[in-house]
Amino acid sequence: ATTVLDESRIGAQGPLASFYDAYDKAQEAITAAKQLWDQTKETVLKLTTTVDPDNPTYAQAMVGPLANEIIAAKLEEQESFAAHQTMKLVPRAEAGRERIWKPKAVITVKRRAPTAEFPDGEIYKIKYRLTIQALSKLRPQGIDFDEKYASTVAWNSLKTLLALAVSMDLDIKLIDIKSFFLYGKLPPGRRVYMEQPDEWVSEDKPKEDYICQVVGNMYGLGEAPLIAKTVLHDCLTEKGVFVQLASDDCVYRHGDPGGDYCAFGGHVDDLTAIGTPSGTTILEQTLKGKFEITVVENPTLIVGVQIERNREKKWLKIHQTNYTAKILAANGMTDCKGADSPIEPGAAKALMQIPLGEPGPRHVVQAYQALVGSLIWLMTKTRPDLSFTVNFLCRFLKSPTQIHLDFARNRPLRFLKQTQSMGVVFQATTQSWELHGAADSDLGGDLRTGRSTMGHYLTLGGQFGTVLTSCRLDRKMSVCTGQAETYALQDLVKDTIWLKELVRELGYELSPSTSLGTDNDGVWKQSTKAFNHSGAKHYRLAQSYIRQAQRNRVINVESEDTDLNAADIFTKALSSAVFMRHQQTIMGPQQPL
């Protein structure tokens, strides 16, 4: 084409001559742009590396300060793939009409909890993971693979394990399985092909002629989590060493309390284990028969959550101080003035009265959703005192405006600034091993829809701090306080039955009848006697469910003083004094007693 253009431009006049002049200028601009990119490429990549230093791309990592460590992690990954025989090189023609997927390197920098010496957290591990790009989204389930579901341990189960460890003075260990997804093989008949990664190509088998056929399990496959979890389950239960719990299929137990006892919950390749020294040793030996593992005793970080423990005083706190600092920094609130509560009653009411129309600009919507997403993660893990605030902010996720963004960035973040290191505390204050909870509801608290906000909590083992909390906007429309409070108590009874079964399966017996509190006298009375009240017939099934649990002596509903019902913190915006009083019950003492 260039030759034809050069020949045809000879003697060109008029519009054709103008075209050639424009073409020459475009070529000069392209050449200049390439030269400018070559000169500034390294600087640009260094700048973009600072955007997310813990998750850089491979190109960013190679010009960053951790380039040598990431190269070492890449070589280690290659060795793992070779050891597990995850894939083999085959001629390109062998793929036939099968799609050949592109590889993608995923790099993760893991840090310990921040200290004075390492304010951002000391780097303790750098992961390089070779994955198949976009595979899980483009391979249809039922055609390219059968099933991909693989659960992870419920956070409430993990908190229950930690509470057990505190009360029973058990060891806590974090076990990591190296290259967890590489264990196991694809089912016969599955054909998956991938281009050779540029950094893995050998001279004798060039990328143009050879591709990778994936024969083992690897990252990016839709079915990879299920295959790896199946291998782990078979390893644990093959000889009856560990028993899988029915209440949470990611929790396993060995032995009985008083003997060689161990229980753990699995979150992908991270296993949080509690037990006696001999019991946890059995777990380690069982895993070493199949996997390569690393063991951390008395961990300070579990699935991104920081842990502090005073074993002598039977005290443990889980918190996210480092993550909270990142939220404040991302929203420019690092040096803001603190606040005693996350939301004011008057401000919440005013925001609900603003008509919802068109959402704000795209950058406003994205900023609001990103902030609320961060708060959801924080609330779910270690800050149940934020439950109502997060629930309230979620009501505007679809169409937030600048007003909503300013509201979310103001008092909620000022509250986090003042309580940055706060977390859920477990401390055994008595010798009893009891379960206690309470429920509450705010009738029609959402002014836009008239729906009620309800919540409840459960504490375990005579401890401060909570192992289970709930806050939600009721899907059903309640027309009276009795109905809203009944639905709230029903939710609490359901969670109580589940938690009691979990503790029983872990080998510990609770009192047959669990004390649950409600501050509504009508609901309290109706939990023991069936009243033929015409105004209550539309929620009689919920009443019957509670009464049946009461008759079976699974629960014992008691009257709770309204001012002392800590579940009130989950139902509405409270004044600072009331909020802080209930916060003490929900979160527990932040220092050992």
Coordinates of C-alpha atoms in Angstrom, one line a residue:
A1 CA 0.0 0.0 0.0
T2 CA 2.9 2.3 0.8
T3 CA 4.4 1.6 -2.7
V4 CA 1.1 2.4 -4.4
L5 CA 0.8 5.7 -2.5
D6 CA 4.4 6.7 -3.3
E7 CA 3.8 6.0 -7.0
S8 CA 0.4 7.8 -7.2
R9 CA 1.6 11.0 -5.5
I10 CA 3.8 11.8 -8.4
G11 CA 2.3 14.8 -10.2
A12 CA -0.7 14.9 -7.8
Q13 CA -2.6 18.2 -7.8
G14 CA -5.6 19.8 -6.1
P15 CA -7.5 17.7 -3.5
L16 CA -5.2 14.7 -4.1
A17 CA -2.1 16.8 -3.2
S18 CA -3.9 18.0 0.0
F19 CA -4.6 14.4 0.9
Y20 CA -0.9 13.5 0.6
D21 CA 0.1 16.5 2.7
A22 CA -2.3 15.5 5.4
Y23 CA -1.1 11.9 5.2
D24 CA 2.5 12.9 5.7
K25 CA 1.6 15.1 8.7
A26 CA -0.3 12.2 10.3
Q27 CA 2.7 9.9 9.8
E28 CA 5.0 12.5 11.4
A29 CA 2.5 12.8 14.3
I30 CA 2.4 9.0 14.8
T31 CA 6.2 8.8 14.8
A32 CA 6.5 11.7 17.3
A33 CA 3.9 10.0 19.6
K34 CA 5.8 6.7 19.5
Q35 CA 9.0 8.5 20.4
L36 CA 7.3 10.4 23.2
W37 CA 5.8 7.2 24.6
D38 CA 9.2 5.4 24.5
Q39 CA 10.7 8.3 26.5
T40 CA 8.0 8.6 29.1
K41 CA 6.8 5.0 29.3
E42 CA 8.9 4.1 32.4
T43 CA 7.7 7.3 34.2
V44 CA 4.1 6.7 33.4
L45 CA 4.3 3.1 34.6
K46 CA 6.0 4.2 37.8
L47 CA 3.2 6.7 38.5
T48 CA 0.4 4.2 37.8
T49 CA 2.1 1.7 40.2
T50 CA 1.4 4.0 43.1
V51 CA -2.3 3.8 42.5
D52 CA -2.6 0.3 44.0
P53 CA 0.8 -0.9 45.3
D54 CA -0.7 -4.1 46.6
N55 CA -2.2 -5.2 43.3
P56 CA 0.0 -4.0 40.5
T57 CA -0.1 -5.3 36.9
Y58 CA 3.0 -7.3 35.8
A59 CA 4.2 -4.3 33.6
Q60 CA 3.8 -2.0 36.6
A61 CA 5.5 -4.4 38.9
M62 CA 8.6 -4.7 36.7
V63 CA 9.4 -1.0 37.1
G64 CA 8.4 -0.9 40.7
P65 CA 10.5 -1.3 43.9
L66 CA 9.4 -5.0 44.3
A67 CA 10.5 -6.1 40.8
N68 CA 13.1 -8.6 42.0
E69 CA 10.7 -10.2 44.6
I70 CA 8.0 -10.5 42.0
I71 CA 10.3 -12.2 39.6
A72 CA 11.2 -14.7 42.3
A73 CA 7.5 -15.3 43.0
K74 CA 7.0 -15.8 39.2
L75 CA 9.7 -18.5 39.1
E76 CA 8.2 -20.1 42.2
E77 CA 4.8 -20.2 40.4
Q78 CA 6.4 -21.8 37.4
E79 CA 7.9 -24.5 39.6
S80 CA 4.5 -25.2 41.2
F81 CA 2.9 -25.6 37.8
A82 CA 5.6 -28.0 36.8
A83 CA 5.4 -30.0 40.0
H84 CA 1.6 -30.3 39.8
Q85 CA 1.7 -31.0 36.0
T86 CA -1.0 -28.4 35.5
M87 CA -0.5 -28.0 31.8
K88 CA 1.5 -29.3 28.9
L89 CA 2.8 -27.7 25.7
V90 CA 1.1 -29.0 22.5
P91 CA 1.3 -27.9 18.8
R92 CA -1.1 -25.1 18.1
A93 CA -2.9 -27.2 15.5
E94 CA -4.0 -29.6 18.2
A95 CA -6.6 -27.1 19.5
G96 CA -8.5 -27.4 16.3
R97 CA -11.6 -25.1 16.6
E98 CA -11.3 -24.8 20.4
R99 CA -10.9 -21.3 21.7
I100 CA -7.4 -20.4 22.8
W101 CA -7.5 -18.3 25.9
K102 CA -5.2 -15.5 27.0
P103 CA -3.1 -15.8 30.2
K104 CA -3.1 -13.1 32.8
A105 CA -0.7 -12.6 35.8
V106 CA -2.3 -11.5 39.0
I107 CA 0.0 -10.1 41.6
T108 CA -0.9 -9.6 45.3
V109 CA 1.3 -8.0 48.0
K110 CA 0.3 -9.2 51.4
R111 CA 1.1 -7.1 54.5
R112 CA 1.0 -7.6 58.3
A113 CA -0.8 -5.3 60.7
P114 CA 0.8 -1.8 60.7
T115 CA 3.4 -1.0 63.3
A116 CA 5.4 2.1 64.2
E117 CA 8.3 0.7 62.1
F118 CA 6.0 -0.2 59.2
P119 CA 3.1 2.2 59.1
D120 CA 1.6 0.6 55.9
G121 CA 2.2 -2.9 57.3
E122 CA 5.3 -5.1 56.8
I123 CA 5.3 -7.1 53.6
Y124 CA 5.3 -10.8 54.4
K125 CA 4.3 -12.4 51.2
I126 CA 4.1 -11.6 47.5
K127 CA 1.8 -13.8 45.4
Y128 CA 2.2 -14.3 41.6
R129 CA -0.8 -16.2 40.2
L130 CA -1.1 -17.2 36.5
T131 CA -4.8 -17.2 35.6
I132 CA -6.8 -17.6 32.4
Q133 CA -8.2 -14.2 31.4
A134 CA -12.0 -13.8 31.3
L135 CA -12.5 -17.6 31.2
S136 CA -15.0 -17.9 34.0
K137 CA -17.3 -15.3 32.3
L138 CA -17.2 -16.7 28.8
R139 CA -17.4 -20.5 29.5
P140 CA -21.1 -21.4 30.0
Q141 CA -21.9 -23.6 33.0
G142 CA -23.4 -26.9 31.9
I143 CA -21.6 -26.9 28.6
D144 CA -17.9 -26.2 29.4
F145 CA -18.2 -27.4 33.0
D146 CA -20.8 -28.8 35.3
E147 CA -20.6 -27.0 38.6
K148 CA -18.4 -24.2 40.1
Y149 CA -20.0 -23.5 43.5
A150 CA -17.6 -23.7 46.5
S151 CA -18.6 -22.0 49.7
T152 CA -16.3 -20.4 52.2
V153 CA -16.7 -20.4 56.0
A154 CA -19.3 -18.0 57.3
W155 CA -17.8 -15.1 59.2
N156 CA -20.2 -15.8 62.1
S157 CA -18.8 -19.4 62.3
L158 CA -15.3 -18.0 62.4
K159 CA -16.2 -15.6 65.2
T160 CA -17.8 -18.5 67.1
L161 CA -14.5 -20.4 66.8
L162 CA -12.5 -17.5 68.1
A163 CA -15.0 -17.0 71.0
L164 CA -14.6 -20.7 71.9
A165 CA -10.8 -20.3 71.8
V166 CA -11.0 -17.4 74.3
S167 CA -13.4 -19.1 76.8
M168 CA -11.7 -22.6 76.6
D169 CA -8.1 -21.2 76.4
L170 CA -7.4 -23.0 73.1
D171 CA -4.6 -22.4 70.7
I172 CA -5.3 -20.4 67.5
K173 CA -3.4 -21.2 64.3
L174 CA -3.6 -20.0 60.8
I175 CA -2.7 -22.6 58.2
D176 CA -2.1 -21.6 54.6
I177 CA -2.1 -24.2 51.7
K178 CA 0.5 -23.3 49.1
S179 CA -0.8 -23.2 45.5
F180 CA -4.2 -24.6 46.7
F181 CA -5.9 -24.4 43.3
L182 CA -3.3 -26.4 41.6
Y183 CA -4.3 -29.6 43.4
G184 CA -6.7 -31.8 41.4
K185 CA -7.3 -32.5 37.8
L186 CA -9.9 -31.5 35.2
P187 CA -12.6 -34.1 34.5
P188 CA -11.9 -36.4 31.5
G189 CA -13.0 -34.9 28.2
R190 CA -12.5 -31.2 29.3
R191 CA -10.3 -29.4 26.7
V192 CA -8.9 -26.0 27.8
Y193 CA -6.2 -24.3 25.8
M194 CA -4.2 -21.2 26.6
E195 CA -1.5 -19.1 25.0
Q196 CA 1.9 -19.4 26.5
P197 CA 2.6 -16.5 28.9
D198 CA 5.3 -14.2 27.4
E199 CA 7.5 -14.5 30.4
W200 CA 7.3 -18.4 30.3
V201 CA 8.2 -19.0 26.7
S202 CA 11.2 -21.2 25.9
E203 CA 13.3 -20.9 22.8
D204 CA 12.8 -24.5 21.7
K205 CA 9.0 -24.3 21.7
P206 CA 8.1 -20.8 20.5
K207 CA 4.8 -19.1 21.2
E208 CA 3.8 -19.1 17.5
D209 CA 3.9 -22.9 17.2
Y210 CA 3.0 -24.2 20.7
I211 CA 0.2 -23.5 23.2
C212 CA -0.6 -24.7 26.6
Q213 CA -3.2 -27.4 27.2
V214 CA -4.6 -27.2 30.7
V215 CA -5.0 -30.7 32.2
G216 CA -4.9 -29.8 35.9
N217 CA -6.7 -27.4 38.1
M218 CA -5.6 -23.7 37.9
Y219 CA -6.7 -20.2 38.7
G220 CA -9.3 -18.7 36.4
L221 CA -11.2 -21.9 35.7
G222 CA -14.8 -21.6 36.8
E223 CA -14.7 -25.0 38.4
A224 CA -11.4 -24.5 40.1
P225 CA -12.7 -23.6 43.6
L226 CA -14.9 -26.7 43.7
I227 CA -12.2 -29.0 42.5
A228 CA -9.7 -27.7 45.1
K229 CA -12.3 -27.9 47.9
T230 CA -13.2 -31.5 47.0
V231 CA -9.5 -32.5 47.2
L232 CA -9.3 -30.8 50.7
H233 CA -12.5 -32.5 51.9
D234 CA -11.4 -35.9 50.7
C235 CA -8.0 -35.4 52.5
L236 CA -9.7 -34.6 55.8
T237 CA -12.5 -37.1 55.8
E238 CA -11.0 -40.1 53.9
K239 CA -10.0 -41.9 57.1
G240 CA -12.5 -40.3 59.4
V241 CA -10.0 -38.1 61.0
F242 CA -12.2 -35.0 60.7
V243 CA -15.9 -34.6 60.5
Q244 CA -17.7 -32.0 58.4
L245 CA -20.3 -30.0 60.2
A246 CA -23.9 -29.8 58.9
S247 CA -24.4 -26.3 60.2
D248 CA -21.5 -24.9 58.1
D249 CA -19.9 -27.2 55.5
C250 CA -16.6 -25.3 55.7
V251 CA -16.1 -26.1 59.4
Y252 CA -14.5 -29.4 60.4
R253 CA -13.9 -31.0 63.8
H254 CA -11.6 -33.6 65.3
G255 CA -12.0 -35.2 68.8
D256 CA -13.9 -34.0 71.8
P257 CA -13.2 -31.2 74.3
G258 CA -10.8 -32.4 77.0
G259 CA -8.9 -34.6 74.6
D260 CA -7.1 -34.2 71.3
Y261 CA -9.5 -31.5 70.1
C262 CA -9.3 -29.4 66.9
A263 CA -11.8 -27.4 64.9
F264 CA -11.2 -25.1 61.9
G265 CA -13.0 -23.0 59.3
G266 CA -11.7 -22.9 55.8
H267 CA -11.7 -19.7 53.7
V268 CA -10.3 -20.9 50.3
D269 CA -6.7 -21.8 51.2
D270 CA -6.6 -20.1 54.6
L271 CA -7.7 -22.4 57.5
T272 CA -8.3 -20.8 60.9
A273 CA -7.9 -23.6 63.5
I274 CA -8.5 -23.7 67.2
G275 CA -7.7 -26.6 69.6
T276 CA -5.3 -28.2 71.9
P277 CA -1.6 -28.5 70.9
S278 CA -2.1 -32.2 70.2
G279 CA -5.3 -31.6 68.2
T280 CA -3.9 -28.9 65.9
T281 CA -0.8 -31.2 65.4
I282 CA -3.1 -33.9 64.0
L283 CA -4.6 -31.3 61.6
E284 CA -1.1 -30.3 60.4
Q285 CA 0.0 -33.9 59.9
T286 CA -3.2 -34.8 58.0
L287 CA -2.8 -31.8 55.7
K288 CA 0.9 -32.5 55.1
G289 CA 0.0 -35.9 53.7
K290 CA -1.5 -34.1 50.7
F291 CA -0.5 -30.5 50.7
E292 CA 2.4 -28.2 51.2
I293 CA 1.4 -25.9 54.1
T294 CA 2.7 -23.1 56.3
V295 CA 1.6 -22.7 59.9
V296 CA 1.4 -19.4 61.8
E297 CA 0.8 -19.7 65.6
N298 CA -1.0 -16.9 67.4
P299 CA -1.7 -15.1 64.1
T300 CA -2.2 -11.3 64.1
L301 CA -4.0 -11.3 60.8
I302 CA -6.8 -13.6 59.5
V303 CA -8.5 -13.0 56.1
G304 CA -7.6 -9.3 56.3
V305 CA -8.8 -8.9 59.9
Q306 CA -6.3 -7.9 62.6
I307 CA -6.3 -9.9 65.9
E308 CA -5.0 -8.9 69.4
R309 CA -5.1 -11.4 72.2
N310 CA -4.4 -11.4 75.9
R311 CA -4.5 -15.1 76.7
E312 CA -3.9 -14.6 80.4
K313 CA -7.0 -12.4 80.8
K314 CA -9.1 -14.4 78.3
W315 CA -9.5 -11.4 76.0
L316 CA -9.3 -11.1 72.2
K317 CA -10.2 -8.3 69.9
I318 CA -10.7 -8.4 66.1
H319 CA -10.5 -5.1 64.3
Q320 CA -9.6 -3.4 61.0
T321 CA -7.5 -0.4 62.1
N322 CA -5.4 -0.5 58.9
Y323 CA -8.4 -0.8 56.6
T324 CA -10.2 2.0 58.3
A325 CA -7.2 4.2 57.8
K326 CA -7.3 3.5 54.1
I327 CA -11.0 4.4 53.9
L328 CA -10.3 7.7 55.6
A329 CA -7.3 8.4 53.3
A330 CA -9.3 7.6 50.2
N331 CA -11.9 10.1 51.1
G332 CA -9.6 12.9 52.3
M333 CA -10.7 12.5 56.0
T334 CA -7.4 11.5 57.6
D335 CA -7.2 14.7 59.7
C336 CA -10.9 15.3 60.3
K337 CA -12.5 16.0 63.6
G338 CA -14.0 12.9 65.4
A339 CA -17.6 12.2 66.3
D340 CA -19.3 10.1 69.0
S341 CA -21.9 8.4 66.7
P342 CA -22.0 7.6 63.0
I343 CA -25.4 9.2 62.2
E344 CA -27.6 11.8 63.8
P345 CA -31.4 11.3 64.0
G346 CA -32.3 14.7 62.6
A347 CA -29.8 14.4 59.7
A348 CA -31.1 10.9 58.8
K349 CA -34.7 12.1 58.8
A350 CA -33.8 15.1 56.6
L351 CA -32.0 12.9 54.0
M352 CA -35.0 10.5 53.8
Q353 CA -37.3 13.4 53.0
I354 CA -35.3 14.5 49.9
P355 CA -37.1 13.1 46.8
L356 CA -35.1 10.6 44.8
G357 CA -34.8 11.6 41.2
E358 CA -32.0 11.3 38.7
P359 CA -28.6 10.2 40.1
G360 CA -25.7 12.6 40.2
P361 CA -22.8 12.6 37.8
R362 CA -21.1 9.3 37.1
H363 CA -18.1 10.1 39.2
V364 CA -20.4 11.0 42.2
V365 CA -22.3 7.7 41.9
Q366 CA -19.0 5.7 41.6
A367 CA -17.5 7.5 44.6
Y368 CA -20.6 6.9 46.7
Q369 CA -20.9 3.3 45.8
A370 CA -17.2 2.7 46.5
L371 CA -17.4 4.3 49.9
V372 CA -20.5 2.4 50.9
G373 CA -18.9 -0.9 49.6
S374 CA -15.9 -0.3 51.9
L375 CA -18.2 0.4 54.9
I376 CA -20.1 -2.8 54.1
W377 CA -16.9 -4.8 54.4
L378 CA -15.9 -3.0 57.5
M379 CA -19.3 -3.5 59.2
T380 CA -19.6 -7.1 58.2
K381 CA -16.3 -8.1 59.7
T382 CA -15.6 -6.1 62.8
R383 CA -17.9 -3.1 63.1
P384 CA -21.5 -4.1 63.9
D385 CA -22.0 -0.7 65.5
L386 CA -22.1 0.7 62.0
S387 CA -24.9 -1.7 60.9
F388 CA -27.8 0.8 60.8
T389 CA -25.7 3.5 59.2
V390 CA -24.6 1.2 56.4
N391 CA -28.1 -0.2 56.0
F392 CA -29.3 3.4 55.8
L393 CA -26.7 4.5 53.2
C394 CA -27.5 1.4 51.1
R395 CA -31.0 2.7 50.5
F396 CA -29.6 5.4 48.1
L397 CA -27.1 3.2 46.2
K398 CA -29.1 3.3 42.9
S399 CA -29.4 7.1 42.6
P400 CA -27.1 8.9 44.9
T401 CA -26.5 12.7 44.4
Q402 CA -23.7 15.0 45.7
I403 CA -25.8 15.5 48.8
H404 CA -25.8 11.8 49.6
L405 CA -22.0 11.6 49.0
D406 CA -21.3 14.6 51.2
F407 CA -23.5 13.0 53.9
A408 CA -21.6 9.7 53.7
R409 CA -18.3 11.4 53.8
N410 CA -19.1 13.5 56.8
R411 CA -20.2 12.1 60.2
P412 CA -19.8 8.4 59.4
L413 CA -16.1 9.0 58.6
R414 CA -15.6 11.4 61.5
F415 CA -17.0 8.6 63.7
L416 CA -14.5 6.1 62.2
K417 CA -11.7 8.6 62.8
Q418 CA -12.5 8.7 66.5
T419 CA -13.0 4.9 66.8
Q420 CA -10.4 3.8 64.3
S421 CA -8.9 1.0 66.3
M422 CA -12.3 -0.3 67.8
G423 CA -13.3 -3.8 67.1
V424 CA -15.4 -6.7 68.4
V425 CA -14.1 -8.1 71.7
F426 CA -14.5 -11.5 73.2
Q427 CA -13.7 -11.8 76.9
A428 CA -14.8 -14.6 79.2
T429 CA -16.1 -12.8 82.3
T430 CA -17.8 -15.7 84.0
Q431 CA -17.4 -19.5 84.1
S432 CA -20.8 -20.0 82.5
W433 CA -21.2 -21.1 78.9
E434 CA -24.4 -19.4 77.9
L435 CA -26.0 -17.8 74.8
H436 CA -28.0 -14.6 75.1
G437 CA -29.6 -12.3 72.6
A438 CA -32.2 -9.6 72.1
A439 CA -34.2 -8.2 69.2
D440 CA -35.8 -4.9 68.3
S441 CA -37.7 -3.1 65.5
D442 CA -38.5 0.4 64.5
L443 CA -42.0 0.5 63.0
G444 CA -42.1 2.3 59.6
G445 CA -38.7 3.8 60.2
D446 CA -38.0 4.3 56.5
L447 CA -40.0 7.4 55.7
R448 CA -40.0 6.8 51.9
T449 CA -41.4 3.3 51.9
G450 CA -42.9 2.9 55.4
R451 CA -41.0 -0.3 55.9
S452 CA -39.6 -1.3 59.3
T453 CA -35.9 -1.7 60.3
M454 CA -35.2 -4.7 62.5
G455 CA -32.1 -6.1 64.2
H456 CA -30.8 -8.5 66.8
Y457 CA -27.6 -9.8 68.4
L458 CA -26.3 -12.9 70.1
T459 CA -23.4 -13.2 72.7
L460 CA -21.8 -16.5 73.6
G461 CA -20.2 -17.8 76.7
G462 CA -20.9 -15.1 79.3
Q463 CA -18.7 -12.7 77.2
F464 CA -18.8 -9.2 76.1
G465 CA -18.9 -8.7 72.3
T466 CA -21.1 -10.4 69.8
V467 CA -20.7 -13.5 67.7
L468 CA -23.8 -12.7 65.5
T469 CA -25.6 -9.5 64.6
S470 CA -28.3 -8.6 62.1
C471 CA -29.7 -5.4 60.7
R472 CA -32.1 -5.3 57.8
L473 CA -35.1 -3.4 56.3
D474 CA -38.0 -5.8 56.5
R475 CA -39.4 -7.0 53.2
K476 CA -42.9 -7.3 54.6
M477 CA -44.9 -4.3 55.4
S478 CA -45.8 -4.1 59.1
V479 CA -48.9 -2.2 60.2
C480 CA -48.4 -2.2 64.0
T481 CA -45.5 -2.4 66.4
G482 CA -46.5 -5.9 67.5
Q483 CA -46.1 -7.2 64.0
A484 CA -42.7 -5.5 63.4
E485 CA -41.4 -6.7 66.8
T486 CA -42.7 -10.3 66.2
Y487 CA -40.9 -10.5 62.8
A488 CA -37.7 -9.2 64.5
L489 CA -37.9 -11.8 67.3
Q490 CA -38.6 -14.5 64.7
D491 CA -35.4 -13.7 62.9
L492 CA -33.5 -13.9 66.2
V493 CA -35.0 -17.3 67.0
K494 CA -33.9 -18.7 63.6
D495 CA -30.3 -17.5 64.1
T496 CA -30.4 -18.8 67.7
I497 CA -31.4 -22.3 66.5
W498 CA -28.6 -22.3 63.9
L499 CA -25.9 -21.0 66.3
K500 CA -26.9 -23.6 69.0
E501 CA -26.5 -26.4 66.5
L502 CA -23.1 -25.0 65.4
V503 CA -21.9 -25.0 69.0
R504 CA -23.3 -28.4 69.6
E505 CA -21.5 -29.8 66.5
L506 CA -18.3 -28.2 67.8
G507 CA -18.6 -30.4 70.9
Y508 CA -19.9 -28.0 73.4
E509 CA -23.3 -28.1 75.1
L510 CA -25.3 -24.9 75.9
S511 CA -28.2 -24.6 78.3
P512 CA -31.3 -26.2 76.8
S513 CA -33.3 -23.0 76.9
T514 CA -31.6 -19.8 75.5
S515 CA -32.7 -16.5 77.0
L516 CA -33.9 -14.0 74.4
G517 CA -35.1 -10.5 75.1
T518 CA -37.8 -8.3 73.6
D519 CA -38.9 -4.9 74.9
N520 CA -42.5 -5.3 73.6
D521 CA -44.8 -6.7 76.3
G522 CA -47.4 -8.0 73.8
V523 CA -44.8 -10.0 71.9
W524 CA -43.4 -11.3 75.1
K525 CA -46.8 -12.5 76.3
Q526 CA -47.8 -14.0 72.9
S527 CA -44.5 -16.0 72.9
T528 CA -46.0 -18.2 75.6
K529 CA -49.8 -18.0 75.1
A530 CA -51.9 -17.9 72.0
F531 CA -54.1 -14.8 72.1
N532 CA -57.1 -14.8 69.7
H533 CA -56.5 -11.2 68.8
S534 CA -58.2 -10.1 65.6
G535 CA -55.4 -7.5 65.0
A536 CA -52.7 -10.1 65.1
K537 CA -54.1 -12.7 62.7
H538 CA -52.1 -11.5 59.8
Y539 CA -48.8 -12.5 61.5
R540 CA -50.0 -15.5 63.4
L541 CA -47.5 -17.9 61.7
A542 CA -44.5 -15.9 63.0
Q543 CA -46.1 -16.0 66.5
S544 CA -46.6 -19.8 66.2
Y545 CA -43.0 -20.3 65.2
I546 CA -41.8 -18.5 68.3
R547 CA -44.2 -20.3 70.6
Q548 CA -43.2 -23.7 69.2
A549 CA -39.6 -22.9 70.0
Q550 CA -40.6 -21.8 73.4
R551 CA -42.6 -25.0 74.0
N552 CA -39.7 -27.1 72.9
R553 CA -37.5 -25.2 75.4
V554 CA -35.1 -24.1 72.7
I555 CA -35.6 -20.5 73.8
N556 CA -37.0 -18.6 76.7
V557 CA -38.4 -15.2 75.7
E558 CA -38.0 -12.6 78.5
S559 CA -39.1 -9.0 78.8
E560 CA -36.2 -6.5 78.2
D561 CA -36.1 -3.0 79.5
T562 CA -36.4 -0.7 76.4
D563 CA -33.5 1.6 77.6
L564 CA -31.2 -1.5 78.1
N565 CA -32.1 -3.3 74.8
A566 CA -28.8 -3.0 72.9
A567 CA -30.5 -4.2 69.7
D568 CA -32.0 -0.7 69.4
I569 CA -28.6 0.3 67.9
F570 CA -29.5 -1.7 64.7
T571 CA -32.9 -0.1 64.2
K572 CA -32.6 3.7 64.1
A573 CA -30.3 6.6 64.4
L574 CA -29.7 7.3 68.1
S575 CA -28.4 10.2 70.2
S576 CA -24.7 9.9 71.0
A577 CA -25.3 9.0 74.7
V578 CA -27.7 6.1 73.9
F579 CA -25.6 4.9 71.0
M580 CA -22.4 4.8 73.1
R581 CA -24.2 2.8 75.9
H582 CA -25.4 0.1 73.5
Q583 CA -22.1 0.2 71.6
Q584 CA -20.4 -1.0 74.8
T585 CA -22.6 -4.1 74.8
I586 CA -22.2 -4.9 71.1
M587 CA -18.5 -4.2 70.8
G588 CA -17.2 -5.1 74.2
P589 CA -14.4 -3.5 76.3
Q590 CA -11.6 -2.4 74.1
Q591 CA -9.0 -3.2 76.8
P592 CA -8.7 -6.3 79.0
L593 CA -10.7 -6.0 82.2

